[in-house]
C-alpha positions as a Python dict, from the first residue, in 0.01 Angstrom:
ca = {
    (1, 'X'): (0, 0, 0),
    (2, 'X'): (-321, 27, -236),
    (3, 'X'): (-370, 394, -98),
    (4, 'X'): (-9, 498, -153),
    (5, 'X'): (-41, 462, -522),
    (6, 'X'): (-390, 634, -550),
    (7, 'X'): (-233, 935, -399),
    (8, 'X'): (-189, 1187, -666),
    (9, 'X'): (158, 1398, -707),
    (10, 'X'): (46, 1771, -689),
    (11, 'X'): (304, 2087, -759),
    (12, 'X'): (302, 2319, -521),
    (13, 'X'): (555, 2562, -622),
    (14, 'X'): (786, 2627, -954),
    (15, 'X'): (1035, 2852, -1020),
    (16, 'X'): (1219, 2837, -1391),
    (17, 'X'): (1562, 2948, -1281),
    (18, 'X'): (1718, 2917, -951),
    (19, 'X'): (2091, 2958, -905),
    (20, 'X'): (2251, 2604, -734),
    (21, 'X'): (2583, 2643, -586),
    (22, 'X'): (2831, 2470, -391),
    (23, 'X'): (2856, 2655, -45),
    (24, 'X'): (3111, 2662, 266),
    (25, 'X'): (3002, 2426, 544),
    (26, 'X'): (2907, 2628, 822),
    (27, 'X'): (3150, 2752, 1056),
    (28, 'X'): (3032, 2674, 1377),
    (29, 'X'): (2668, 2727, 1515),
    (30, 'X'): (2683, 3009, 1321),
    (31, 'X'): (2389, 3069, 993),
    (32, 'X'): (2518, 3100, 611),
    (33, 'X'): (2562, 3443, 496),
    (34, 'X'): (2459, 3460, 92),
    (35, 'X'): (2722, 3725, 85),
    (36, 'X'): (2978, 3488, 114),
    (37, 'X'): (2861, 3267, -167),
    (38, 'X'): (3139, 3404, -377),
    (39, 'X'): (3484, 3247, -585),
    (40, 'X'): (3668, 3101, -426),
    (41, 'X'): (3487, 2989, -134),
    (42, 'X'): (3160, 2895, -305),
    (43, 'X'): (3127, 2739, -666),
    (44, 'X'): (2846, 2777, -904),
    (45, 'X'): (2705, 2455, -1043),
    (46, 'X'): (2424, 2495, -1200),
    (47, 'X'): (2067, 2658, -1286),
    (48, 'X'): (1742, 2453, -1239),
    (49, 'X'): (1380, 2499, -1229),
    (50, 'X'): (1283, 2405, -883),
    (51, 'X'): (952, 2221, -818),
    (52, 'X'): (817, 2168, -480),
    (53, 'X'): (550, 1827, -531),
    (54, 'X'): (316, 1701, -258),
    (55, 'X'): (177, 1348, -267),
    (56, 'X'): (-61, 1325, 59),
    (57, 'X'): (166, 1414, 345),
    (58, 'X'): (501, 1382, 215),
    (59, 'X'): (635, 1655, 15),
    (60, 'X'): (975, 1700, -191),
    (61, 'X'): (1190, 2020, -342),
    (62, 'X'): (1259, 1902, -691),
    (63, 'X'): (1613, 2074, -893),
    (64, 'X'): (1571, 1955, -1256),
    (65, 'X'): (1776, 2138, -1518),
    (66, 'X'): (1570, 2396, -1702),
    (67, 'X'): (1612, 2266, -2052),
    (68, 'X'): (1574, 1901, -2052),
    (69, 'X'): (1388, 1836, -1714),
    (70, 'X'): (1609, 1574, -1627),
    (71, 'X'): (1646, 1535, -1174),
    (72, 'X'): (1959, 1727, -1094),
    (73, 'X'): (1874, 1662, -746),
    (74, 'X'): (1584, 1618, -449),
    (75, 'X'): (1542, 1655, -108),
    (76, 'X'): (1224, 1546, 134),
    (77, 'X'): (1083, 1846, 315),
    (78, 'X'): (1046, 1658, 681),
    (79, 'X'): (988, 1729, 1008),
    (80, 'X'): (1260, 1968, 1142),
    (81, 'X'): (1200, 2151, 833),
    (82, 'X'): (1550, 2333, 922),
    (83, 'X'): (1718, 2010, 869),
    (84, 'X'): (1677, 2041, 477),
    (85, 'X'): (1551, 2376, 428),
    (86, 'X'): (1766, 2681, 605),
    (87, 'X'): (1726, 3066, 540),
    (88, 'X'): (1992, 3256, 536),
    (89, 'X'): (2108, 3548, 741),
    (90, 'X'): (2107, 3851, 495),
    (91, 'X'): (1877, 3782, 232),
    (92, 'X'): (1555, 3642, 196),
    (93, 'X'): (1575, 3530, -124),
    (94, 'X'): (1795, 3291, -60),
    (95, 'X'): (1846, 2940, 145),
    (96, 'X'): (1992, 2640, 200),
    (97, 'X'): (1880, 2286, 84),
    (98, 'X'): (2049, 2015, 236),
    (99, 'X'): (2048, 1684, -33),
    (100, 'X'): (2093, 1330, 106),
    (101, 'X'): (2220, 1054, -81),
    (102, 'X'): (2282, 707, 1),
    (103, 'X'): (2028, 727, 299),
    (104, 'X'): (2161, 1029, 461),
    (105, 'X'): (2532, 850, 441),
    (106, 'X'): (2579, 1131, 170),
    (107, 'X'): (2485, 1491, 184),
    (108, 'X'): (2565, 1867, 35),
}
């Protein structure tokens, strides 16, 4: 709509480098642990810059590699939050971002 487009993309949050790895599912009900984030049962992939944008109510979490700015990936931030944005147990620096692709067909 006419309004959509007048809405104006605002960051909310950036961080240069953030650590993006390839984690264990979960086992169970049970939370992620950054502790076990470790060879071989977690793989580092990259570091980004994260970006969290707004544009009226929607908001997005934004991984774009630190030296060229190209996407590396995105996720919405919805309602649950939990569903794409999970702390973890023993650390509060850390978390979990779950990425969709393919309409939710697809996801890390």
């Amino acid at each position: 709509s006419g309004q959509e487009s007048e809405l104006v993309e605002e960051m909310l949050y950036v961080h240069r480098a953030v650590t993006i790895y390839k984690i264990p599912p979960r086992a169970g009900l049970a939370s992620y642990r950054a502790a076990e984030w470790v060879e071989p049962h977690a793989k580092l992939i990259s570091t980004c810059r994260i970006k969290v944008m707004s544009r009226g109510k929607d908001a997005t979490i934004r991984l774009e590699d630190s030296r060229s700015g190209e996407l590396f990936a995105e996720t919405p931030v919805c309602e649950p939050l939990d569903k794409y944005v999970e702390p973890v147990l023993d650390s509060s620096r850390y978390f979990v971002l779950r990425l969709e692709s393919d309409g939710g067909k697809n996801h890390a």
